[in-house]
Amino acid sequence: MRIKSFIITSLILFILGILGVSLNRTNLILLLMSVELMLLAASFLFIIASSFFDILFGQIFTIIVLTVAAAESAIGLAIIVTYFRIRGKISIKLLNTLKG
Amino acid sequence: MYILIILLPLISSLVILLLGRNFGVRGSNHFSLLCLGIANLLSCFSYYETVILKSSIHINLFNWIPLNLFDASINFHVDSISGGMILIVNMVSFLVHLYSTSYMEGDPHSCRFMGYLSLFTFFMLVLVSSQNYVQLFIGWEGVGLCSYLLINYWFGRLQANKAAIKAMLVNRVGDAALIAGVMLIWYNYGTVNFHSIFPSNQNFASTLIPIFLLIGAVGKSAQFGLHTWLPDAMEGPTPVSALIHAATMVTAGVYLIIRSSSLFEASSIALIVTGLIGAITALFAATIGLAQNDIKKIIAYSTCSQLGFMVLACGISYYSVGLFHLINHAFFKALLFLGAGSVIHAMVDEQDIRKMGSTVLSLPLSSVFILIGSLALAGTPFMTGYYSKDLLLELSTKQYYLIIVCWLGLIATLLTAFYSFKLINRTFMLYQNSPKNWWTVAHEGKFNLLFPLFVLSMGSIFFGYFFKDPILGSVIHPNLSVLVKLTPLLLSGLGVLAGLFIFLITKNLWNLFFSFNIIKPYDFLVTAWGFDKIISTFLVSPLWKFGYKTSLKLFDLGIVETIGPFGLSKRVVLLTQNLSKLQPGYLFNYAIIMILFASIFILIN
């Protein structure tokens, strides 16, 4: 297995996450999951790089990113739950009260 | 002491205009009469010294603009030219003040009136007692301003407002030319002092300068082209007309030409133009005077015509004759105006001569005074007008290159006598045409209304004979045949007869007269050759349209606003509004934009 296929896989994952964020128009949870996917793809890249170049920092970073992702998803879900309590819906289309 | 001549009218006007309400009408009348009376007396002394004894008074007051060559000092300089002017200005002004105390009796603002009259006199004295063109210009603009204030004295009347604005603006055309002339004088001769300017060589500027000065004089002296303000200036009270048209304002233009005689002599073209303009004005105004029916307008056009004679005299290089006619004219024209004012006053402010008639019975003194004024105006032998006007016409017969001037002047003489006596006939002699209650209450004015008329009629009779030698100096009377010498007199006599008999012709003759389709030339004359119409059609209304459409609509409100503040701010607001549409409130749009610009940033870097 070459490193190229690993990187391409993680990039595809990252792009899928981006597309999930930008094209998703319905569900707020889906958005949060796409962000998680992006973070995972990034940490995957870190791991690939650390094992390929034989440097430990990438794996340390991955663990930190995992904690950050966990915290982020916890806070994000908390916000969504609070939002749901107020509005009763979590559709992204209805999140347009702040206009430029 | 001589400085009081110029200061007393100023003191009088300032005190009356500032404190008139404390003095009351009687107090301010007496104060101004006292000031002007003393000034009048002093100016008689200065006349004796300067004109008869041929000395000159020079009092340097202060240096106004001390540039090294541009010596614009304010001074009181009286020589033989300005001595006569100062005499008539002060004398006519004093008599007009005296007359106004009776004429303006009962007017609520007569303190203001007296103040303006004194201020007018002051500015005229500043004009004539200057030694340089800059001080002359102060007086020049000052009399223009005071004429505005005085014509507009009854400011509640729309016609008076319009006439005053017209007077101011038409004068301003000439003033602009005068400024141009003075600037050219300074540029070419390096000085603005009358006594230091001696044009030595012929060049383009030496023709241009007198032409500019002539345009200035045309505006102020109501010559052909810029005369339209003068008949409209009759909207002011009658003493104002007497002051403006007899002694002061309109004579300033002729005085300027006489003062600048050395400049005019430098250019033959300017002299020919001056003579032609004078002669055309003399004839033009005399023809219009024939058809007018307003007693003041007839006299106003006669003023215009006589000023034409003065300019004509300057055009044929006889400046002293012009000055002499100027001074004589002041006497009989002031007499005519004040006499007309007396008639108007007695006839309950009626100015139309068609609604008068037979007033010789109720106003014998006024009719005698107007008769004296008209006889002097027509050049009756041994009265004042004879010594200047007939001499002027005799001298013009010798101008071979400008002989047309003589012909125009002779026709104008005929017409002058004609309309003067038409006025007398219609006002005083014919059947009575006014309402009966006016005619029965009509009576002569008080002493202070008649005394100025008496003094002026004495001046109209005797002044020319007694003072012809000191003013005229050594004018050589031309050697002419008796017939030519008598021509102006015969023409005047013809005019008098025509004026007296025009309303006495029989019914058959009237029918014959009207069968000639006389109405068209009469229309032409009664509308003053259609001058107002032509000017308003071809000059004023195109200029107004240009001002509204091009300067205001297209440029100020159009181009400048669009490029400038208004258009620019509108553009910026529009741009920011468009930019803020990039934030519609949808999260996915924000995400797309963020990702897009992040990827652009990565790609570029």
XYZ file of C-alpha atoms in Angstrom:
705
model
C 0.000 0.000 0.000
C 1.400 3.349 -0.983
C 0.901 6.550 1.011
C -0.858 8.120 -1.962
C -3.939 5.937 -1.665
C -4.192 6.728 2.062
C -3.959 10.452 1.458
C -6.491 10.296 -1.360
C -8.875 8.371 0.833
C -8.603 10.901 3.644
C -8.946 13.810 1.191
C -12.082 12.233 -0.282
C -13.401 11.924 3.237
C -12.604 15.548 3.919
C -14.296 16.684 0.695
C -17.314 14.587 1.543
C -17.431 16.427 4.870
C -17.224 19.768 3.082
C -19.998 18.793 0.702
C -22.030 17.672 3.658
C -21.619 21.054 5.280
C -22.275 23.137 2.174
C -24.940 21.193 0.338
C -26.930 20.082 3.338
C -30.021 22.248 3.711
C -32.213 20.316 6.046
C -30.789 18.879 9.176
C -28.587 20.522 11.758
C -27.381 17.178 13.159
C -26.240 16.139 9.714
C -24.144 19.280 9.635
C -22.540 18.420 12.942
C -21.810 14.944 11.698
C -20.170 16.330 8.561
C -17.949 18.505 10.734
C -17.018 15.397 12.707
C -16.202 13.676 9.435
C -13.923 16.514 8.426
C -12.138 16.371 11.749
C -11.722 12.639 11.422
C -10.314 12.980 7.924
C -7.858 15.544 9.239
C -6.744 13.364 12.116
C -6.409 10.462 9.669
C -4.022 12.585 7.647
C -2.075 13.404 10.780
C -1.702 9.700 11.580
C -0.635 8.855 8.014
C 1.965 11.574 8.101
C 3.273 10.603 11.540
C 3.642 6.925 10.631
C 5.155 7.757 7.224
C 7.714 10.251 8.464
C 8.190 8.382 11.722
C 7.451 11.432 13.910
C 5.297 11.082 17.027
C 3.813 14.577 17.017
C 1.093 13.636 14.536
C -0.333 11.016 16.847
C -0.220 13.389 19.825
C -2.069 15.907 17.702
C -4.627 13.285 16.715
C -5.426 12.570 20.347
C -5.794 16.281 21.021
C -8.010 16.659 17.942
C -10.170 13.791 19.160
C -10.714 15.475 22.502
C -11.458 18.748 20.775
C -13.894 17.003 18.440
C -15.604 15.369 21.377
C -15.926 18.657 23.202
C -17.115 20.379 20.026
C -19.760 17.804 19.290
C -20.918 17.896 22.924
C -21.270 21.666 22.895
C -22.773 21.629 19.407
C -25.375 19.070 20.418
C -26.110 21.089 23.542
C -26.708 24.162 21.389
C -28.928 22.160 19.068
C -30.944 20.812 21.975
C -31.388 24.325 23.403
C -32.316 25.644 19.974
C -34.822 22.832 19.546
C -36.398 23.730 22.868
C -36.934 27.309 21.749
C -37.912 26.864 18.094
C -39.295 23.331 18.022
C -37.472 22.568 14.761
C -33.844 22.086 13.809
C -34.056 22.643 10.062
C -31.192 24.791 8.724
C -33.534 26.602 6.323
C -35.268 28.182 9.283
C -32.002 29.519 10.661
C -32.190 32.708 8.551
C -33.300 35.379 11.018
C -29.934 37.171 10.838
C -29.533 38.772 7.441
C -26.793 41.056 6.160
C -13.905 124.887 5.157
C -14.351 123.619 1.597
C -14.291 120.101 2.908
C -17.667 120.886 4.477
C -19.173 120.959 0.988
C -18.660 117.258 0.712
C -19.078 116.412 4.399
C -22.338 118.224 5.138
C -24.526 116.054 2.891
C -22.898 112.975 4.433
C -23.507 114.253 7.954
C -27.062 115.125 7.032
C -27.778 111.689 5.551
C -26.123 109.738 8.368
C -27.809 111.717 11.115
C -31.225 111.522 9.493
C -30.991 107.868 8.571
C -29.740 106.878 12.034
C -31.593 109.321 14.288
C -34.471 110.436 12.059
C -37.022 108.731 14.253
C -35.853 110.768 17.223
C -35.962 114.062 15.337
C -39.317 113.507 13.737
C -40.242 114.641 10.259
C -40.018 118.360 10.919
C -36.722 118.101 12.746
C -35.058 116.028 10.067
C -36.399 118.292 7.339
C -34.914 121.327 9.065
C -31.622 119.585 9.783
C -31.122 118.444 6.198
C -32.123 121.858 4.864
C -29.605 123.508 7.169
C -26.794 121.167 6.110
C -27.558 121.384 2.413
C -28.093 125.135 2.588
C -24.629 125.700 4.062
C -23.110 123.332 1.531
C -24.899 125.204 -1.230
C -23.563 128.538 -0.012
C -20.028 127.184 0.227
C -20.250 125.692 -3.239
C -21.212 129.131 -4.564
C -17.936 130.426 -3.095
C -15.994 127.515 -4.545
C -17.664 128.173 -7.905
C -16.501 131.779 -7.754
C -12.968 130.711 -6.954
C -12.621 127.826 -9.345
C -14.634 128.795 -12.409
C -14.608 132.557 -12.393
C -11.160 133.147 -10.903
C -9.740 130.002 -12.570
C -7.961 128.647 -9.528
C -8.289 125.124 -8.237
C -8.818 123.689 -4.788
C -6.919 120.578 -3.816
C -7.308 119.002 -0.381
C -5.712 115.599 0.046
C -7.710 113.660 2.597
C -5.981 110.294 2.916
C -4.209 107.754 0.835
C -6.495 104.870 0.156
C -4.491 102.314 -1.804
C -0.774 103.152 -1.464
C 0.675 101.071 -4.281
C 3.682 102.860 -5.679
C 2.279 103.991 -9.036
C -1.376 103.265 -8.464
C -2.064 106.436 -6.552
C -5.676 106.062 -5.457
C -5.873 108.735 -2.806
C -9.144 110.125 -1.571
C -9.101 113.843 -2.077
C -11.245 116.888 -2.608
C -10.137 118.354 -5.875
C -12.128 121.103 -7.532
C -11.029 122.716 -10.752
C -12.943 124.643 -13.387
C -14.693 121.503 -14.656
C -15.904 120.171 -11.360
C -16.626 123.618 -9.895
C -19.697 124.000 -12.088
C -20.768 120.454 -11.362
C -20.487 120.980 -7.613
C -22.516 124.157 -7.877
C -25.404 122.581 -9.760
C -25.348 119.394 -7.689
C -25.548 121.307 -4.446
C -27.965 123.916 -5.691
C -30.428 121.529 -7.336
C -30.097 119.181 -4.392
C -30.829 121.934 -1.887
C -33.838 123.071 -3.898
C -35.060 119.504 -4.235
C -34.729 119.066 -0.464
C -36.719 122.233 0.076
C -39.295 121.118 -2.469
C -39.584 117.687 -0.875
C -40.495 119.141 2.501
C -43.738 120.217 0.876
C -44.116 117.526 -1.770
C -43.560 114.610 0.585
C -45.662 116.101 3.364
C -47.720 113.434 5.054
C -45.549 110.609 3.780
C -44.777 108.327 6.730
C -41.169 107.678 5.714
C -40.082 111.100 4.642
C -37.070 111.040 7.048
C -35.729 108.118 5.061
C -36.435 110.030 1.871
C -34.447 113.050 3.027
C -31.613 110.809 4.170
C -31.394 109.100 0.792
C -31.491 112.429 -1.028
C -28.580 113.713 1.060
C -26.671 110.482 0.565
C -27.232 110.784 -3.175
C -25.822 114.303 -3.098
C -22.825 113.120 -1.114
C -21.976 110.375 -3.593
C -22.385 112.743 -6.519
C -19.992 115.168 -4.824
C -17.522 112.316 -4.251
C -17.803 111.591 -7.954
C -17.176 115.093 -9.193
C -14.538 116.078 -6.639
C -12.212 113.182 -7.347
C -8.836 113.415 -8.942
C -8.586 109.785 -9.974
C -10.772 107.175 -11.561
C -10.957 105.056 -8.415
C -12.588 107.718 -6.278
C -14.777 108.560 -9.257
C -15.853 104.947 -9.294
C -16.905 105.104 -5.621
C -19.218 107.983 -6.450
C -20.298 106.274 -9.657
C -21.476 103.164 -7.851
C -22.794 105.231 -4.943
C -25.170 107.241 -7.108
C -26.271 104.000 -8.749
C -27.049 102.555 -5.329
C -28.851 105.687 -4.186
C -30.860 105.785 -7.406
C -31.920 102.227 -6.620
C -32.968 103.210 -3.096
C -34.799 106.317 -4.268
C -36.607 104.830 -7.275
C -37.622 102.038 -4.921
C -38.669 104.530 -2.244
C -42.288 103.331 -2.272
C -41.107 99.772 -1.863
C -44.612 98.391 -1.613
C -45.178 99.000 -5.305
C -44.185 96.181 -7.607
C -43.555 98.515 -10.538
C -41.201 100.621 -8.445
C -39.259 97.535 -7.386
C -38.942 96.348 -10.959
C -37.933 99.775 -12.239
C -35.284 100.088 -9.523
C -33.815 96.683 -10.288
C -33.814 97.544 -13.972
C -32.028 100.824 -13.292
C -29.430 99.057 -11.176
C -28.806 96.239 -13.657
C -28.727 98.326 -16.830
C -26.352 100.721 -15.097
C -24.219 97.779 -14.104
C -23.561 96.946 -17.773
C -21.966 100.349 -18.159
C -20.169 100.000 -14.813
C -18.514 96.793 -15.982
C -17.249 98.623 -19.065
C -15.987 101.461 -16.871
C -14.046 99.003 -14.691
C -12.538 97.481 -17.832
C -11.621 100.951 -19.070
C -9.979 101.955 -15.780
C -8.010 98.720 -15.675
C -6.790 99.289 -19.218
C -5.823 102.849 -18.309
C -3.762 101.609 -15.393
C -2.170 98.901 -17.519
C -1.285 101.263 -20.349
C -0.493 104.539 -18.668
C 0.532 103.298 -15.229
C -1.690 105.671 -13.304
C -5.329 106.398 -12.663
C -4.880 110.075 -11.868
C -6.695 112.405 -14.259
C -3.795 114.801 -14.462
C -1.090 112.245 -15.136
C -2.707 110.516 -18.084
C -1.437 111.816 -21.373
C -1.786 109.343 -24.197
C 1.243 109.924 -26.350
C 1.215 107.273 -29.033
C -1.571 105.773 -31.096
C -2.142 102.118 -30.476
C -5.003 99.711 -30.111
C -5.499 100.431 -26.413
C -5.798 104.155 -26.982
C -8.916 103.405 -29.067
C -10.217 100.720 -26.749
C -10.010 102.791 -23.561
C -12.269 105.653 -24.699
C -14.714 103.134 -26.169
C -14.979 101.417 -22.780
C -15.354 104.749 -20.999
C -18.014 105.677 -23.550
C -19.966 102.486 -22.802
C -19.798 103.389 -19.115
C -21.130 106.845 -19.928
C -23.824 105.333 -22.162
C -25.093 103.290 -19.231
C -25.082 106.122 -16.727
C -26.229 108.895 -19.056
C -28.942 106.770 -20.670
C -27.652 106.993 -24.216
C -28.975 104.944 -27.110
C -28.816 101.249 -26.267
C -28.769 101.403 -22.485
C -31.388 104.124 -22.106
C -34.235 101.806 -21.163
C -33.821 102.285 -17.420
C -34.402 106.041 -17.516
C -38.112 106.256 -18.429
C -38.863 103.435 -15.996
C -37.069 105.341 -13.252
C -40.092 107.663 -13.231
C -41.641 105.265 -10.713
C -39.888 107.161 -7.932
C -41.301 110.343 -6.418
C -41.018 113.438 -8.615
C -38.254 115.200 -6.605
C -36.163 112.070 -7.148
C -36.710 112.331 -10.876
C -35.655 115.962 -10.708
C -32.481 115.066 -8.849
C -31.604 112.027 -10.973
C -32.459 113.492 -14.362
C -31.579 117.096 -13.941
C -28.414 117.547 -12.011
C -26.829 114.445 -10.693
C -26.891 110.930 -11.890
C -27.291 111.121 -15.650
C -24.785 113.935 -15.898
C -22.108 111.676 -14.415
C -21.628 109.935 -17.757
C -21.099 113.202 -19.605
C -18.821 114.388 -16.802
C -16.745 111.221 -17.266
C -16.342 111.965 -20.979
C -15.408 115.584 -20.268
C -12.893 114.454 -17.617
C -11.363 111.904 -19.961
C -11.104 114.375 -22.812
C -7.371 113.729 -23.256
C -8.126 110.030 -23.725
C -10.921 110.704 -26.183
C -8.746 113.076 -28.182
C -6.225 110.280 -28.679
C -8.580 108.323 -30.871
C -10.584 109.656 -33.787
C -12.683 106.496 -33.978
C -13.841 106.964 -30.396
C -14.743 110.583 -31.108
C -16.797 109.654 -34.160
C -18.606 106.927 -32.216
C -19.264 109.386 -29.381
C -20.682 111.998 -31.726
C -22.870 109.479 -33.532
C -24.224 107.949 -30.318
C -25.015 111.407 -28.974
C -26.788 112.500 -32.138
C -28.745 109.263 -32.483
C -29.821 109.506 -28.836
C -30.894 113.115 -29.287
C -33.099 112.255 -32.242
C -34.308 108.909 -30.934
C -35.425 110.200 -27.546
C -37.035 113.264 -29.125
C -39.153 111.118 -31.453
C -40.319 108.977 -28.552
C -41.087 112.079 -26.517
C -43.629 113.031 -29.191
C -45.854 110.059 -28.548
C -45.688 109.795 -24.759
C -48.668 110.767 -22.659
C -47.170 110.604 -19.181
C -46.034 114.076 -18.125
C -42.947 112.703 -16.385
C -42.026 110.370 -19.224
C -42.114 113.212 -21.745
C -39.636 115.123 -19.596
C -37.566 111.960 -19.056
C -37.196 111.424 -22.793
C -36.377 115.084 -23.172
C -33.560 114.553 -20.636
C -32.338 111.614 -22.670
C -32.406 113.784 -25.782
C -30.531 116.681 -24.137
C -27.898 114.267 -22.821
C -27.525 113.166 -26.401
C -26.735 116.805 -27.295
C -24.065 116.922 -24.574
C -22.416 113.714 -25.770
C -22.628 115.072 -29.305
C -20.758 118.178 -28.161
C -18.055 115.970 -26.655
C -17.931 113.935 -29.857
C -17.090 117.019 -31.903
C -14.377 117.911 -29.350
C -16.148 120.907 -27.803
C -16.040 119.665 -24.231
C -16.610 123.067 -22.672
C -19.811 123.464 -24.671
C -20.902 120.051 -23.438
C -20.169 121.090 -19.866
C -21.975 124.386 -20.333
C -25.030 122.649 -21.719
C -24.831 120.192 -18.824
C -24.966 122.974 -16.261
C -27.678 124.923 -18.087
C -29.688 121.791 -18.599
C -29.594 121.118 -14.867
C -31.451 124.351 -14.240
C -34.227 124.050 -16.740
C -34.688 120.314 -16.408
C -34.955 120.552 -12.638
C -37.455 123.370 -13.213
C -39.481 121.222 -15.608
C -39.505 118.214 -13.304
C -40.378 120.177 -10.199
C -43.046 122.081 -12.154
C -44.480 118.770 -13.360
C -44.394 117.603 -9.745
C -46.332 120.693 -8.738
C -48.986 119.936 -11.365
C -49.136 116.270 -10.350
C -49.443 117.296 -6.707
C -52.279 119.661 -7.477
C -54.082 117.151 -9.713
C -54.296 114.429 -7.040
C -51.327 112.428 -8.371
C -52.576 112.234 -11.939
C -49.687 111.953 -14.387
C -51.500 111.431 -17.675
C -51.631 114.656 -19.695
C -54.739 113.448 -21.484
C -56.596 113.745 -18.184
C -55.488 117.320 -17.526
C -56.146 120.506 -19.438
C -57.101 124.050 -18.627
C -55.035 124.021 -15.481
C -53.608 127.423 -16.329
C -56.654 128.818 -14.525
C -56.033 126.973 -11.287
C -52.245 126.688 -11.477
C -51.023 129.934 -13.033
C -47.582 129.918 -11.368
C -46.777 126.315 -12.247
C -47.759 126.899 -15.842
C -45.520 129.953 -16.056
C -42.611 128.002 -14.584
C -43.084 125.123 -16.996
C -43.381 127.613 -19.850
C -40.057 129.178 -18.825
C -38.448 125.731 -18.605
C -39.800 124.714 -22.002
C -38.698 127.957 -23.631
C -35.216 127.519 -22.211
C -35.210 123.910 -23.382
C -36.299 124.888 -26.875
C -33.454 127.387 -27.102
C -35.338 130.674 -27.109
C -32.897 133.541 -27.685
C -31.310 135.038 -24.587
C -32.538 132.330 -22.288
C -30.166 129.758 -20.875
C -30.684 127.000 -23.429
C -29.880 129.350 -26.274
C -26.301 129.944 -25.190
C -25.408 126.272 -25.104
C -27.680 124.428 -27.492
C -27.634 126.805 -30.402
C -23.882 127.246 -30.064
C -23.534 123.490 -30.091
C -25.596 123.177 -33.264
C -23.658 125.983 -34.917
C -20.380 124.297 -34.087
C -21.618 120.984 -35.438
C -22.210 122.498 -38.885
C -18.458 122.788 -39.282
C -17.842 119.080 -38.744
C -17.569 118.013 -42.367
C -16.848 114.364 -41.665
C -19.681 114.175 -39.145
C -22.226 116.469 -40.778
C -24.977 113.924 -40.175
C -24.641 114.783 -36.502
C -25.735 118.314 -37.328
C -28.787 117.110 -39.253
C -29.864 114.727 -36.510
C -29.392 117.484 -33.927
C -31.486 119.930 -35.940
C -34.359 117.467 -36.313
C -34.131 116.757 -32.584
C -34.388 120.511 -31.911
C -37.580 120.689 -33.936
C -39.049 117.720 -32.105
C -37.961 119.047 -28.698
C -39.957 122.228 -29.169
C -42.836 120.181 -30.552
C -43.268 117.849 -27.597
C -42.556 120.552 -25.005
C -45.349 122.665 -26.314
C -47.590 119.704 -26.884
C -47.192 119.089 -23.151
C -47.955 122.702 -22.290
C -50.902 122.809 -24.625
C -52.380 119.593 -23.371
C -51.750 120.255 -19.694
C -52.493 123.913 -19.311
C -54.364 125.304 -22.246
C -56.923 123.054 -23.879
C -60.383 122.141 -22.640
C -60.514 120.714 -19.174
C -60.445 116.936 -19.223
C -60.115 115.942 -15.589
C -62.904 115.093 -13.157
C -64.577 118.244 -11.920
C -63.814 117.702 -8.261
C -60.062 117.522 -8.999
C -60.189 120.601 -11.104
C -62.021 122.645 -8.533
C -59.749 121.641 -5.637
C -56.580 122.109 -7.691
C -54.463 124.917 -6.229
C -50.864 126.036 -6.082
C -48.546 124.549 -3.503
C -47.091 126.236 -0.480
C -44.143 128.594 -0.341
C -41.534 125.851 0.023
C -42.918 124.162 -3.075
C -42.906 127.289 -5.205
C -39.682 128.904 -4.011
C -37.388 126.274 -5.631
C -39.323 126.690 -8.863
C -38.778 130.420 -8.683
C -35.027 130.088 -8.089
C -34.665 127.554 -10.877
C -36.658 129.676 -13.304
C -34.335 132.611 -12.524
C -31.429 130.241 -13.241
C -33.077 129.092 -16.472
C -33.450 132.647 -17.654
C -30.227 134.317 -16.566
C -27.555 131.688 -15.890
C -26.534 131.169 -19.495
C -25.988 134.839 -20.202
C -24.042 135.637 -17.048
C -21.811 132.576 -16.916
C -21.136 131.798 -20.561
C -17.704 133.400 -20.610
C -16.080 131.724 -17.599
C -17.280 128.245 -18.567
C -16.939 128.383 -22.320
C -13.597 130.150 -22.227
C -12.254 130.854 -25.673
C -14.681 129.015 -27.914
C -14.570 130.715 -31.299
C -18.038 131.100 -32.704
C -18.102 129.825 -36.268
C -18.557 132.226 -39.112
C -21.877 131.287 -40.649
C -24.485 132.895 -42.822
C -27.474 134.427 -41.055
C -29.840 131.804 -42.376
C -27.775 128.945 -40.978
C -27.420 130.754 -37.679
C -31.175 131.170 -37.527
C -32.000 127.603 -38.567
C -32.232 126.114 -35.041
C -34.384 129.042 -33.943
C -36.664 128.704 -36.957
C -36.974 124.990 -36.418
C -37.783 125.557 -32.749
C -40.405 128.110 -33.722
C -41.890 125.626 -36.161
C -41.938 123.005 -33.416
C -43.620 125.407 -31.021
C -46.294 126.239 -33.561
C -46.845 122.575 -34.360
C -47.086 121.780 -30.663
C -49.568 124.537 -30.074
C -51.748 123.839 -33.064
C -51.761 120.066 -33.160
C -54.890 119.921 -31.046
C -56.563 122.884 -32.676
C -56.850 121.445 -36.175
C -60.371 120.928 -37.423
C -62.332 117.761 -37.699
C -61.731 117.461 -41.434
C -58.010 117.704 -40.897
C -58.158 115.076 -38.159
C -59.986 112.752 -40.557
C -57.356 113.392 -43.199
C -54.673 112.785 -40.575
C -56.092 109.449 -39.504
C -56.586 108.297 -43.092
C -52.792 108.080 -43.394
C -52.756 104.990 -41.202
C -50.978 107.039 -38.573
C -51.527 104.417 -35.895
C -48.527 102.289 -36.901
C -45.824 104.949 -36.610
C -47.565 106.156 -33.453
C -47.401 102.654 -32.001
C -43.758 102.483 -32.967
C -43.039 105.715 -31.143
C -45.222 105.113 -28.123
C -43.447 101.841 -27.416
C -40.084 103.637 -27.608
C -39.115 102.071 -30.947
C -39.959 98.691 -29.454
C -36.691 98.747 -27.597
C -37.926 96.998 -24.467
C -39.586 94.357 -26.583
C -36.448 93.723 -28.638
C -34.231 93.540 -25.582
C -36.549 91.237 -23.700
C -37.059 88.972 -26.711
C -33.528 88.703 -27.970
C -31.436 89.301 -24.890
C -33.220 88.900 -21.583
C -35.434 85.888 -22.138
C -32.784 83.813 -23.987
C -30.398 84.618 -21.150
C -32.971 83.596 -18.565
C -33.660 80.390 -20.475
C -29.943 79.719 -20.727
C -29.564 80.373 -17.015
C -32.412 78.033 -16.129
C -31.871 75.239 -18.600
C -28.137 75.148 -19.109
C -26.484 76.590 -16.016
C -28.992 75.377 -13.461
C -30.690 72.279 -14.843
C -27.932 70.813 -16.955
C -24.830 71.899 -15.128
C -25.441 72.697 -11.456
C -28.236 70.221 -10.845
C -27.115 67.850 -13.600
C -23.468 67.207 -14.262
C -21.974 68.622 -11.087
C -24.434 66.880 -8.781
C -24.110 63.539 -10.580
C -20.331 63.531 -10.528
C -20.137 65.311 -7.249
C -21.523 64.670 -3.787
C -25.029 63.503 -4.569
C -24.227 60.955 -7.269
C -21.171 59.640 -5.433
C -22.958 58.972 -2.145
C -25.818 57.323 -3.996
C -23.347 55.050 -5.779
C -21.624 53.996 -2.548
C -24.920 53.232 -0.848
C -26.013 51.120 -3.808
C -22.727 49.192 -3.780
C -22.900 48.414 -0.057
C -26.502 47.297 -0.409
C -25.462 44.885 -3.131
C -22.568 43.637 -1.019
C -24.752 43.034 2.004
C -26.980 40.774 -0.108
C -24.109 38.258 0.141
C -25.305 37.533 3.676
C -28.779 36.065 3.180
C -28.930 34.413 6.592
C -28.569 30.789 5.361
C -25.818 28.807 7.024
C -24.967 26.769 3.950
C -24.316 29.920 1.942
C -21.910 31.125 4.590
C -20.244 27.733 4.521
C -19.880 27.811 0.729
C -18.429 31.308 0.806
C -15.993 30.419 3.583
C -14.821 27.283 1.824
C -14.611 29.001 -1.524
C -12.438 31.830 -0.238
C -10.318 29.464 1.886
C -9.620 27.355 -1.207
C -8.871 30.480 -3.278
C -6.453 31.585 -0.544
C -4.744 28.184 -0.587
C -4.559 28.076 -4.372
C -3.098 31.565 -4.698
C -0.579 31.060 -1.953
